[in-house]
C-alpha positions as a printed Julia matrix, in Angstrom:
148×3 Matrix{Float64}:
 -142.93  47.92  -95.8
 -146.63  47.69  -96.63
 -146.11  44.15  -97.9
 -144.58  43.2   -94.53
 -147.61  44.59  -92.72
 -150.02  42.69  -94.94
 -148.14  39.43  -94.58
 -147.78  39.61  -90.8
 -151.45  40.39  -90.12
 -153.19  38.62  -93.01
 -154.34  35.65  -90.93
 -154.74  37.35  -87.6
 -158.09  36.87  -85.89
 -158.48  40.66  -85.82
 -156.24  42.06  -88.58
 -157.94  45.45  -88.48
 -156.93  45.92  -84.84
 -153.3   45.16  -85.71
 -153.34  47.65  -88.59
 -154.97  50.28  -86.4
 -152.33  49.81  -83.68
 -149.62  50.3   -86.29
 -151.41  53.38  -87.66
 -151.26  54.84  -84.12
 -147.54  54.03  -83.97
 -148.07  51.26  -81.4
 -146.99  47.62  -81.5
 -149.59  45.18  -82.78
 -150.14  42.03  -80.78
 -149.4   39.23  -83.24
 -150.24  35.6   -82.54
 -147.19  33.37  -82.83
 -147.35  30.17  -84.86
 -149.46  31.43  -87.78
 -146.83  33.14  -89.95
 -143.99  33.48  -87.48
 -142.59  32.51  -84.14
 -139.88  34.35  -82.26
 -136.61  33.52  -80.59
 -135.72  35.88  -77.76
 -132.11  36.78  -77.0
 -131.0   38.78  -73.94
 -129.64  42.19  -74.91
 -126.83  41.89  -72.35
 -125.53  38.83  -74.19
 -125.9   40.35  -77.67
 -124.16  43.55  -76.5
 -121.33  41.58  -74.9
 -120.97  39.5   -78.06
 -120.93  42.69  -80.16
 -118.51  44.49  -77.87
 -120.91  47.4   -77.33
 -124.46  48.67  -77.45
 -124.25  50.9   -80.53
 -126.66  50.07  -83.29
 -123.97  49.48  -85.9
 -122.09  46.92  -83.79
 -125.31  45.17  -82.73
 -126.54  44.97  -86.33
 -123.08  43.73  -87.27
 -123.18  40.82  -84.84
 -126.45  39.6   -86.36
 -125.19  40.11  -89.91
 -121.98  38.17  -89.12
 -124.03  35.0   -88.68
 -126.25  35.68  -91.7
 -129.26  37.28  -90.0
 -130.16  40.18  -92.31
 -133.83  40.93  -91.49
 -136.65  40.26  -89.05
 -135.08  41.34  -85.74
 -137.04  43.43  -83.23
 -135.36  45.38  -80.42
 -137.2   45.87  -77.14
 -134.88  48.31  -75.4
 -137.2   48.74  -72.41
 -137.17  45.06  -71.51
 -133.66  44.55  -72.89
 -134.42  41.79  -75.41
 -133.99  41.13  -79.1
 -136.59  39.04  -80.9
 -135.62  37.21  -84.09
 -138.63  36.12  -86.12
 -138.4   32.53  -87.35
 -140.71  30.28  -89.4
 -143.55  28.54  -87.54
 -142.43  25.35  -85.85
 -138.75  26.23  -85.59
 -138.75  27.87  -82.18
 -139.52  24.55  -80.47
 -136.19  23.26  -81.77
 -134.23  26.08  -80.08
 -132.43  24.12  -77.39
 -129.8   26.79  -76.65
 -129.65  28.23  -73.13
 -129.41  31.8   -74.49
 -132.35  31.34  -76.9
 -135.85  31.51  -75.42
 -138.66  30.52  -77.76
 -141.99  32.26  -78.23
 -143.94  29.7   -80.2
 -147.48  28.67  -81.03
 -150.0   29.94  -78.54
 -147.9   32.95  -77.57
 -148.19  36.58  -78.61
 -145.61  39.21  -79.41
 -145.88  42.99  -79.62
 -144.64  43.73  -83.14
 -143.73  47.34  -83.89
 -145.15  49.17  -86.91
 -143.09  48.44  -89.97
 -141.91  52.08  -90.15
 -140.6   52.14  -86.55
 -136.84  51.68  -86.92
 -135.61  53.65  -83.91
 -136.5   54.03  -80.23
 -138.34  55.06  -78.18
 -140.27  51.88  -77.68
 -139.99  48.62  -79.53
 -138.51  48.98  -83.02
 -137.09  47.03  -85.95
 -133.34  46.64  -85.52
 -133.24  44.85  -88.87
 -135.92  45.33  -91.55
 -139.28  43.59  -91.1
 -139.85  40.47  -93.16
 -141.92  40.71  -96.33
 -142.5   36.95  -96.34
 -141.27  33.67  -94.95
 -138.07  33.81  -97.0
 -137.0   36.85  -94.94
 -137.3   35.12  -91.56
 -134.25  34.28  -89.46
 -132.48  30.95  -89.71
 -132.42  29.04  -86.42
 -128.94  27.66  -87.12
 -127.63  31.22  -87.53
 -129.18  32.18  -84.19
 -127.61  29.09  -82.59
 -124.25  30.2   -83.99
 -124.75  33.62  -82.45
 -125.73  32.09  -79.09
 -122.73  29.74  -79.07
 -120.19  32.4   -80.01
 -117.72  33.55  -77.37
 -118.33  36.91  -75.75
 -115.81  39.73  -76.36
 -113.94  41.31  -73.54
């Protein structure tokens, strides 16, 4: 998990502030477009697609399309954020996928936060670009029919 923290904040304008926020257990504000961008999915859609709100079924719906890491859950605002390589979010194009690209910021939970309360990692944080989500997999998830 330390490697993930170093990678995510290594080129931040103020990396010390990000590390300090994580040390306090708070999300760090990470600039999008340097190492990552994010694709935002509505929780109501993901839960309907999964057939429930339980963690195991929600994780399962991401894993079904090949997303194994780099997904943040924001239970308060009812969103999931899938971290993608820089430049890919602009190619989103799906109605259920909102892009948070270059010039935006995202509150990224500490790498050890894997449960609520607050924002947490639904799937493990990325340790490098190879661990980021594939946009085609997210498109597959967004295009899939909803259960029920």
